[in-house]
Amino acid sequence: MMKLTLLTGLIVGIFSISVCAQSKPKMSAARFEGLKGKVKTVSFDDAIFDESGKIIRKKGEIYIVTTYDEVGNKTGYVSLVNGITAIKNITWESGGEIFSKNERLSTPNATNDPPPPPARKMENEGPKNPIDNSFDFKYKPDFDDNGFLILELVYGNNGTLSNRRTYSYDPSGNKVKETVFTDNGTRYNDSTLYTYDPKGILINETHLLGDGSGVESRARPSH
């Protein structure tokens, strides 16, 4: 009887550990973006200034509408440039990985946007020589014990690592920094700093572009 009881206890213990491992909390995409409540749609519009304060992209030139499901997972977005729908994206999760597929609907006139960071693949540009056309990019997220996204590996549909992204948070759980590494995830490329008011509302983003040296300390602000 004692042996049976011990064996049963071990089985229950193993089952409990397995359940705990499978139920590790994971922040939703909406929570990651600082959104609260049951958000369905978010519209994003901005203006970009250079270091001297001169507007280099007017508000309304680029307009993005992002959609989320009932649990806060991103389902896609639509990007409009000067009122013209340029890109339609769908996003889905499968097997703990996130997949993204873009459909370019039009190529509007170029704006006065600053050039993209050096060496970083833009998400509306699919990788060359794809081996799986069902998606453009695949994201492998890693969460800490509190469910916060701390690392994300981004792969193209040709199987190669496009970039590696790391994230850090303040004591309130707000994302305060994103850092992007390219060249197989080892070379610094750019970072974004996020600032919040006392209520936890995002009030400022500062994007730092690398200067090509791969050293973060020499990053330069773009907007």
XYZ file of N, CA and C in Angstrom:
669
model
N 0.836 -1.209 0.000
C 0.000 0.000 0.000
C 0.866 1.253 0.000
N 1.962 1.215 0.739
C 2.836 2.387 0.805
C 3.477 2.652 -0.548
N 3.886 1.542 -1.241
C 4.508 1.712 -2.549
C 3.519 2.314 -3.542
N 2.282 1.853 -3.521
C 1.249 2.365 -4.424
C 0.981 3.837 -4.154
N 0.915 4.194 -2.858
C 0.679 5.594 -2.493
C 1.821 6.480 -2.969
N 3.054 6.008 -2.794
C 4.219 6.778 -3.223
C 4.216 6.959 -4.731
N 3.929 5.876 -5.465
C 3.886 5.945 -6.921
C 2.816 6.913 -7.384
N 1.642 6.849 -6.747
C 0.553 7.768 -7.100
C 0.962 9.207 -6.851
N 1.643 9.439 -5.730
C 2.098 10.793 -5.423
C 3.080 11.301 -6.447
N 3.990 10.407 -6.892
C 4.955 10.812 -7.910
C 4.261 11.171 -9.214
N 3.263 10.357 -9.599
C 2.529 10.626 -10.836
C 1.808 11.961 -10.753
N 1.149 12.207 -9.614
C 0.448 13.472 -9.432
C 1.429 14.633 -9.471
N 2.603 14.443 -8.836
C 3.603 15.511 -8.820
C 4.113 15.827 -10.206
N 4.399 14.767 -10.992
C 4.868 14.981 -12.365
C 3.810 15.683 -13.193
N 2.540 15.260 -13.024
C 1.440 15.885 -13.756
C 1.321 17.354 -13.386
N 1.487 17.692 -12.123
C 1.375 19.080 -11.679
C 2.469 19.932 -12.282
N 3.707 19.368 -12.289
C 4.821 20.104 -12.877
C 4.567 20.339 -14.356
N 4.050 19.322 -15.057
C 3.762 19.444 -16.484
C 2.718 20.512 -16.739
N 1.668 20.540 -15.925
C 0.615 21.541 -16.085
C 1.171 22.935 -15.875
N 2.025 23.097 -14.844
C 2.616 24.408 -14.566
C 3.472 24.869 -15.720
N 4.234 23.914 -16.309
C 5.099 24.286 -17.422
C 4.290 24.721 -18.618
N 3.153 24.050 -18.867
C 2.336 24.372 -20.024
C 1.530 25.642 -19.821
N 1.294 26.019 -18.561
C 0.462 27.181 -18.296
C 1.292 28.434 -17.987
N 2.556 28.427 -18.426
C 3.409 29.596 -18.227
C 2.749 30.809 -18.862
N 2.607 31.898 -18.110
C 1.896 33.064 -18.658
C 2.635 33.703 -19.821
N 1.887 34.190 -20.775
C 2.469 34.874 -21.927
C 1.671 36.143 -22.185
N 2.341 37.261 -22.300
C 1.645 38.515 -22.581
C 1.123 38.495 -24.012
N -0.032 39.081 -24.206
C -0.615 39.158 -25.543
C 0.070 40.258 -26.333
N -0.169 40.258 -27.636
C 0.390 41.308 -28.489
C -0.140 42.671 -28.087
N -1.417 42.729 -27.706
C -2.004 44.006 -27.289
C -1.346 44.516 -26.014
N -1.140 43.625 -25.041
C -0.474 44.026 -23.794
C 0.968 44.458 -24.071
N 1.623 43.771 -24.975
C 2.990 44.122 -25.355
C 3.061 45.543 -25.910
N 2.015 45.942 -26.632
C 1.971 47.289 -27.205
C 1.451 48.314 -26.206
N 1.212 47.904 -24.958
C 0.768 48.843 -23.931
C -0.724 49.086 -23.921
N -1.487 48.250 -24.625
C -2.933 48.426 -24.689
C -3.591 47.687 -23.530
N -4.694 48.208 -23.053
C -5.392 47.608 -21.918
C -6.854 47.367 -22.273
N -7.436 46.334 -21.668
C -8.824 46.022 -21.953
C -8.964 45.194 -23.215
N -10.190 44.968 -23.644
C -10.472 44.168 -24.829
C -10.430 45.048 -26.070
N -9.219 45.275 -26.549
C -9.013 46.127 -27.715
C -9.271 45.332 -28.991
N -10.033 45.906 -29.907
C -10.310 45.244 -31.177
C -9.534 45.877 -32.329
N -9.484 47.209 -32.344
C -8.846 47.911 -33.448
C -8.079 49.121 -32.919
N -6.896 49.338 -33.462
C -6.095 50.510 -33.107
C -5.668 51.209 -34.384
N -5.895 52.511 -34.440
C -5.465 53.319 -35.576
C -4.254 54.141 -35.153
N -3.217 54.113 -35.954
C -1.966 54.790 -35.616
C -1.594 55.785 -36.703
N -1.337 56.998 -36.283
C -0.945 58.066 -37.197
C 0.131 58.877 -36.500
N 1.125 59.337 -37.223
C 2.181 60.097 -36.562
C 2.806 61.112 -37.511
N 3.650 61.926 -36.936
C 4.503 62.834 -37.695
C 5.922 62.600 -37.206
N 6.892 62.750 -38.097
C 8.287 62.510 -37.742
C 9.088 63.801 -37.911
N 9.934 64.064 -36.927
C 10.778 65.252 -36.927
C 12.245 64.824 -36.939
N 13.086 65.675 -37.515
C 14.511 65.395 -37.438
C 15.070 65.973 -36.146
N 16.382 65.903 -35.965
C 16.990 66.340 -34.714
C 16.852 67.840 -34.475
N 16.650 68.610 -35.542
C 16.500 70.061 -35.391
C 15.054 70.472 -35.140
N 14.122 69.502 -35.201
C 12.717 69.802 -35.004
C 11.947 70.023 -36.290
N 12.589 69.894 -37.427
C 11.928 70.062 -38.722
C 11.107 68.822 -39.056
N 9.864 69.031 -39.522
C 9.006 67.909 -39.896
C 9.503 67.302 -41.199
N 9.765 66.001 -41.155
C 10.211 65.315 -42.367
C 9.153 64.327 -42.865
N 8.130 64.091 -42.068
C 6.966 63.338 -42.536
C 5.749 63.891 -41.836
N 4.829 64.412 -42.585
C 3.650 65.049 -42.021
C 2.662 64.022 -41.500
N 1.913 64.429 -40.499
C 0.865 63.574 -39.968
C -0.154 63.284 -41.063
N -0.530 62.032 -41.193
C -1.510 61.651 -42.204
C -0.898 61.014 -43.426
N 0.429 61.115 -43.597
C 1.049 60.495 -44.765
C 0.988 58.975 -44.665
N 1.246 58.460 -43.477
C 1.164 57.019 -43.256
C 0.192 56.748 -42.114
N -0.764 55.892 -42.380
C -1.834 55.609 -41.425
C -1.966 54.097 -41.325
N -1.907 53.539 -40.116
C -1.938 52.090 -39.925
C -3.102 51.715 -39.018
N -3.873 50.738 -39.439
C -4.986 50.217 -38.648
C -4.687 48.759 -38.313
N -4.520 48.460 -37.015
C -4.178 47.118 -36.557
C -5.376 46.491 -35.867
N -5.586 45.199 -36.087
C -6.716 44.497 -35.477
C -6.216 43.388 -34.551
N -7.012 43.117 -33.492
C -6.688 42.093 -32.500
C -7.901 41.199 -32.283
N -7.646 39.961 -31.841
C -8.762 39.070 -31.534
C -9.213 39.273 -30.092
N -10.103 38.399 -29.607
C -10.733 38.606 -28.304
C -9.770 38.433 -27.130
N -8.628 37.781 -27.351
C -7.659 37.611 -26.260
C -6.425 38.485 -26.432
N -6.463 39.392 -27.415
C -5.383 40.352 -27.575
C -4.285 39.958 -28.534
N -4.473 38.876 -29.284
C -3.485 38.497 -30.289
C -3.696 39.307 -31.562
N -2.624 39.720 -32.176
C -2.724 40.504 -33.407
C -3.191 39.612 -34.555
N -4.143 40.118 -35.332
C -4.642 39.365 -36.482
C -4.219 39.988 -37.809
N -3.646 41.199 -37.757
C -3.182 41.821 -38.983
C -3.269 43.326 -38.934
N -2.949 43.946 -40.056
C -3.056 45.400 -40.146
C -3.211 45.821 -41.602
N -3.645 47.054 -41.778
C -3.714 47.672 -43.093
C -2.907 48.958 -43.036
N -2.023 49.167 -43.994
C -1.195 50.360 -44.045
C -1.630 51.227 -45.223
N -1.915 52.494 -44.927
C -2.310 53.438 -45.961
C -1.250 54.529 -46.079
N -0.880 54.867 -47.299
C 0.073 55.933 -47.561
C -0.623 57.011 -48.376
N -0.710 58.201 -47.792
C -1.421 59.307 -48.443
C -2.838 58.904 -48.854
N -3.497 58.133 -47.983
C -4.884 57.745 -48.225
C -5.075 56.534 -49.106
N -3.995 55.984 -49.641
C -4.082 54.829 -50.523
C -3.660 53.581 -49.753
N -4.490 52.534 -49.784
C -4.147 51.291 -49.098
C -2.977 50.634 -49.803
N -1.850 50.560 -49.097
C -0.633 50.045 -49.710
C -0.371 48.591 -49.355
N -0.587 48.225 -48.089
C -0.254 46.874 -47.638
C -1.375 46.330 -46.772
N -1.735 45.084 -47.008
C -2.672 44.366 -46.155
C -1.931 43.184 -45.552
N -1.921 43.097 -44.230
C -1.175 42.055 -43.531
C -2.122 41.143 -42.759
N -1.809 39.861 -42.717
C -2.494 38.934 -41.827
C -1.441 38.284 -40.924
N -1.795 38.089 -39.662
C -0.884 37.529 -38.675
C -1.612 36.420 -37.927
N -0.934 35.295 -37.692
C -1.556 34.191 -36.979
C -0.501 33.426 -36.183
N -0.976 32.656 -35.207
C -0.093 31.861 -34.348
C -0.319 30.390 -34.599
N 0.769 29.613 -34.586
C 0.679 28.171 -34.766
C 1.870 27.514 -34.073
N 1.591 26.596 -33.162
C 2.656 25.884 -32.485
C 3.575 26.762 -31.670
N 3.039 27.832 -31.102
C 3.858 28.714 -30.285
C 4.672 29.712 -31.075
N 4.554 29.686 -32.401
C 5.248 30.638 -33.265
C 4.229 31.543 -33.951
N 4.673 32.721 -34.342
C 3.794 33.699 -34.974
C 4.220 33.880 -36.423
N 3.251 33.893 -37.325
C 3.529 34.017 -38.749
C 2.881 35.294 -39.292
N 3.531 35.876 -40.281
C 3.053 37.127 -40.857
C 3.146 37.051 -42.376
N 2.086 37.521 -43.040
C 2.049 37.512 -44.501
C 1.525 38.848 -45.000
N 2.253 39.474 -45.905
C 1.860 40.771 -46.451
C 1.394 40.651 -47.896
N 0.401 41.457 -48.229
C -0.053 41.585 -49.615
C 0.074 43.051 -49.998
N 0.965 43.321 -50.950
C 1.138 44.702 -51.407
C 0.056 45.021 -52.429
N -0.799 45.974 -52.100
C -1.925 46.315 -52.954
C -1.611 47.425 -53.925
N -0.697 48.312 -53.550
C -0.333 49.414 -54.432
C 1.015 49.961 -54.004
N 1.600 50.772 -54.857
C 2.867 51.430 -54.544
C 2.654 52.935 -54.673
N 2.227 53.575 -53.587
C 1.964 55.018 -53.638
C 3.235 55.813 -53.875
N 3.050 57.092 -54.157
C 4.207 57.965 -54.349
C 5.066 57.969 -53.098
N 6.351 58.037 -53.280
C 7.277 58.031 -52.152
C 7.083 59.268 -51.292
N 7.250 59.095 -49.993
C 7.173 60.216 -49.063
C 8.583 60.672 -48.706
N 8.656 61.618 -47.814
C 9.958 62.114 -47.387
C 10.476 61.384 -46.149
N 10.111 60.124 -46.009
C 10.563 59.350 -44.851
C 12.086 59.257 -44.839
N 12.667 59.190 -43.650
C 14.104 58.921 -43.581
C 14.384 57.517 -44.089
N 15.595 57.243 -44.571
C 15.902 55.901 -45.074
C 15.815 54.874 -43.963
N 15.535 53.608 -44.311
C 15.448 52.579 -43.274
C 16.802 52.344 -42.632
N 16.813 51.802 -41.413
C 18.088 51.504 -40.759
C 18.937 50.586 -41.627
N 20.244 50.736 -41.632
C 21.102 49.914 -42.487
C 21.020 48.442 -42.142
N 20.941 47.621 -43.163
C 21.006 46.157 -43.050
C 19.744 45.522 -42.493
N 18.762 46.285 -42.081
C 17.554 45.691 -41.518
C 16.526 45.443 -42.606
N 16.013 44.232 -42.666
C 14.981 43.912 -43.647
C 13.665 44.536 -43.202
N 12.989 45.210 -44.110
C 11.696 45.796 -43.800
C 10.637 44.704 -43.884
N 9.618 44.784 -43.034
C 8.641 43.708 -42.950
C 7.705 43.646 -44.147
N 7.703 44.659 -44.991
C 6.872 44.582 -46.195
C 7.698 44.123 -47.397
N 8.922 43.691 -47.136
C 9.782 43.166 -48.185
C 10.055 41.703 -47.868
N 9.440 40.792 -48.593
C 9.639 39.380 -48.321
C 11.057 38.943 -48.631
N 11.601 37.953 -47.910
C 12.957 37.460 -48.168
C 13.075 36.861 -49.565
N 14.287 36.852 -50.096
C 14.523 36.290 -51.419
C 14.632 34.772 -51.335
N 14.340 34.125 -52.451
C 14.425 32.665 -52.559
C 13.641 31.952 -51.461
N 12.329 32.213 -51.373
C 11.536 31.585 -50.310
C 11.427 30.078 -50.495
N 11.354 29.371 -49.366
C 11.114 27.938 -49.414
C 9.709 27.611 -48.926
N 9.004 28.630 -48.410
C 7.630 28.460 -47.952
C 6.881 29.764 -48.217
N 6.053 29.771 -49.251
C 5.337 30.994 -49.638
C 4.085 31.252 -48.816
N 3.795 30.394 -47.831
C 2.594 30.587 -47.031
C 2.742 31.742 -46.046
N 3.970 32.216 -45.810
C 4.207 33.339 -44.910
C 5.418 34.117 -45.399
N 5.568 35.338 -44.882
C 6.747 36.151 -45.186
C 7.769 36.079 -44.059
N 7.271 36.183 -42.810
C 8.163 36.139 -41.652
C 7.576 35.241 -40.564
N 8.478 34.596 -39.825
C 8.097 33.756 -38.697
C 8.811 34.283 -37.454
N 8.042 34.427 -36.370
C 8.577 34.988 -35.130
C 8.567 33.911 -34.048
N 9.718 33.701 -33.427
C 9.824 32.767 -32.316
C 10.025 33.568 -31.035
N 8.973 33.699 -30.209
C 9.068 34.514 -28.998
C 9.561 33.712 -27.799
N 10.180 34.420 -26.861
C 10.594 33.816 -25.603
C 10.137 34.732 -24.468
N 9.474 34.156 -23.476
C 8.895 34.925 -22.381
C 9.614 34.607 -21.077
N 9.664 35.591 -20.158
C 10.235 35.319 -18.848
C 9.183 34.674 -17.952
N 9.535 34.448 -16.688
C 8.625 33.746 -15.781
C 7.359 34.542 -15.473
N 7.390 35.854 -15.735
C 6.213 36.695 -15.495
C 5.368 36.885 -16.750
N 5.774 36.235 -17.840
C 5.002 36.321 -19.074
C 5.387 37.458 -19.985
N 6.479 38.162 -19.678
C 6.893 39.285 -20.515
C 7.772 38.799 -21.666
N 7.489 39.309 -22.847
C 8.298 38.979 -24.019
C 9.673 39.624 -23.867
N 10.722 38.838 -23.833
C 12.064 39.380 -23.640
C 12.978 39.144 -24.848
N 12.606 38.201 -25.708
C 13.427 37.888 -26.868
C 12.535 37.411 -27.998
N 12.863 37.855 -29.208
C 12.103 37.418 -30.382
C 13.069 37.199 -31.534
N 13.044 36.000 -32.101
C 13.842 35.679 -33.271
C 12.946 35.766 -34.501
N 13.399 36.497 -35.510
C 12.596 36.721 -36.713
C 13.259 36.006 -37.890
N 12.525 35.060 -38.489
C 13.038 34.285 -39.611
C 12.277 34.647 -40.888
N 12.976 34.664 -41.996
C 12.332 34.836 -43.283
C 11.777 33.513 -43.773
N 10.991 33.560 -44.850
C 10.421 32.314 -45.370
C 11.424 31.507 -46.183
N 12.681 31.960 -46.198
C 13.748 31.153 -46.775
C 14.530 30.406 -45.705
N 14.058 30.504 -44.452
C 14.662 29.758 -43.363
C 15.800 30.444 -42.647
N 16.217 31.617 -43.118
C 17.339 32.308 -42.498
C 16.871 33.267 -41.409
N 17.731 33.503 -40.422
C 17.426 34.440 -39.346
C 17.566 35.860 -39.871
N 16.468 36.614 -39.846
C 16.468 37.992 -40.331
C 17.020 38.934 -39.275
N 16.502 38.841 -38.040
C 17.026 39.651 -36.959
C 16.624 39.081 -35.608
N 17.293 39.565 -34.577
C 16.999 39.186 -33.196
C 16.630 40.451 -32.441
N 15.547 40.389 -31.656
C 15.061 41.554 -30.932
C 14.985 41.245 -29.442
N 15.482 42.151 -28.635
C 15.394 42.001 -27.184
C 14.568 43.143 -26.609
N 13.900 42.886 -25.463
C 12.999 43.863 -24.864
C 13.251 43.951 -23.367
N 13.074 45.163 -22.829
C 13.163 45.365 -21.389
C 11.975 46.200 -20.934
N 11.653 46.122 -19.617
C 10.431 46.716 -19.073
C 10.737 47.457 -17.781
N 9.856 48.399 -17.419
C 9.981 49.086 -16.144
C 9.234 48.290 -15.067
N 9.319 48.697 -13.788
C 8.648 47.937 -12.726
C 7.138 47.810 -12.894
N 6.533 48.702 -13.678
C 5.085 48.632 -13.904
C 4.718 47.711 -15.054
N 5.710 47.139 -15.702
C 5.444 46.228 -16.805
C 5.332 46.909 -18.154
N 5.726 48.181 -18.242
C 5.692 48.889 -19.521
C 6.990 48.639 -20.294
N 6.858 48.371 -21.571
C 8.036 48.172 -22.417
C 8.803 49.489 -22.527
N 10.086 49.489 -22.197
C 10.870 50.717 -22.222
C 11.958 50.699 -23.289
N 12.296 49.508 -23.798
C 13.343 49.482 -24.821
C 13.216 48.245 -25.698
N 13.400 48.467 -26.994
C 13.518 47.385 -27.969
C 14.859 47.554 -28.674
N 15.615 46.476 -28.790
C 16.900 46.521 -29.482
C 16.904 45.469 -30.572
N 17.350 45.852 -31.767
C 17.345 44.963 -32.926
C 18.777 44.665 -33.352
N 19.055 43.372 -33.539
C 20.363 42.922 -33.994
C 20.184 42.187 -35.321
N 20.989 42.521 -36.309
C 20.920 41.879 -37.618
C 22.176 41.031 -37.830
N 22.417 40.646 -39.103
C 23.563 39.795 -39.428
C 23.561 38.536 -38.557
N 22.542 37.712 -38.755
C 22.351 36.486 -37.973
C 22.136 36.774 -36.497
N 21.591 37.939 -36.206
C 21.213 38.262 -34.843
C 22.351 38.661 -33.937
N 23.496 39.060 -34.496
C 24.659 39.368 -33.663
C 25.100 40.829 -33.727
N 24.708 41.563 -34.748
C 25.207 42.925 -34.941
C 24.135 43.949 -34.594
N 24.464 44.907 -33.721
C 23.498 45.939 -33.346
C 23.076 46.736 -34.578
N 21.769 47.005 -34.676
C 21.249 47.759 -35.812
C 20.498 49.015 -35.383
N 19.535 48.884 -34.487
C 18.789 50.047 -34.015
C 18.070 49.714 -32.718
N 17.534 50.714 -32.076
C 16.770 50.511 -30.851
C 15.722 51.599 -30.723
N 14.708 51.340 -29.922
C 13.641 52.300 -29.661
C 13.446 52.406 -28.156
N 13.382 53.649 -27.665
C 13.151 53.922 -26.252
C 11.740 54.450 -26.082
N 11.018 53.965 -25.060
C 9.630 54.344 -24.818
C 9.519 55.050 -23.469
N 8.785 56.169 -23.448
C 8.597 56.953 -22.227
C 7.108 57.054 -21.914
N 6.750 56.933 -20.616
C 5.357 56.916 -20.193
C 5.106 58.020 -19.164
N 3.845 58.441 -19.063
C 3.469 59.400 -18.028
C 3.153 58.622 -16.743
N 2.864 59.317 -15.637
C 2.592 58.608 -14.371
C 1.423 57.632 -14.429
N 0.527 57.782 -15.405
C -0.607 56.875 -15.539
C -0.285 55.668 -16.414
N 0.944 55.603 -16.909
C 1.333 54.479 -17.748
C 0.955 54.628 -19.199
N 0.660 55.855 -19.632
C 0.302 56.112 -21.030
C 1.563 56.490 -21.803
N 1.775 55.845 -22.941
C 2.947 56.125 -23.766
C 2.892 57.550 -24.295
N 3.932 58.326 -24.058
C 3.938 59.725 -24.487
C 5.074 60.042 -25.455
N 6.077 59.161 -25.551
C 7.189 59.483 -26.441
C 7.941 58.221 -26.863
N 8.349 58.206 -28.132
C 9.214 57.151 -28.642
C 10.441 57.810 -29.271
N 11.608 57.310 -28.954
C 12.843 57.810 -29.561
C 13.511 56.651 -30.278
N 13.642 56.783 -31.593
C 14.233 55.721 -32.404
C 15.692 56.054 -32.670
N 16.580 55.125 -32.325
C 18.013 55.329 -32.504
C 18.517 54.441 -33.632
N 19.042 55.058 -34.675
C 19.575 54.317 -35.813
C 21.060 54.057 -35.603
N 21.494 52.837 -35.905
C 22.914 52.555 -35.865
C 23.628 53.292 -36.989
N 24.899 53.543 -36.809
C 25.664 54.256 -37.832
C 26.457 53.300 -38.720
N 26.156 52.014 -38.619
C 26.850 51.025 -39.430
C 28.000 50.351 -38.715
N 28.365 50.884 -37.542
C 29.486 50.305 -36.812
C 29.079 49.065 -36.031
N 27.774 48.923 -35.779
C 27.303 47.807 -34.980
C 27.452 48.016 -33.495
N 27.785 49.252 -33.093
C 27.972 49.576 -31.676
C 26.828 50.454 -31.216
N 26.113 50.031 -30.181
C 24.930 50.763 -29.739
C 25.263 52.157 -29.237
N 26.390 52.348 -28.597
C 26.706 53.646 -28.024
C 26.855 54.734 -29.076
N 27.034 54.338 -30.319
C 27.188 55.332 -31.383
C 25.913 55.514 -32.198
N 24.805 54.993 -31.671
C 23.520 55.154 -32.357
C 23.140 56.615 -32.410
N 22.396 56.986 -33.443
C 21.983 58.382 -33.618
C 20.461 58.459 -33.670
N 19.858 59.437 -33.006
C 18.386 59.528 -33.042
C 17.879 59.886 -34.427
N 16.769 59.222 -34.827
C 16.164 59.535 -36.117
C 14.876 60.314 -35.927
N 14.167 60.069 -34.858
C 12.950 60.845 -34.575
C 12.487 60.570 -33.170
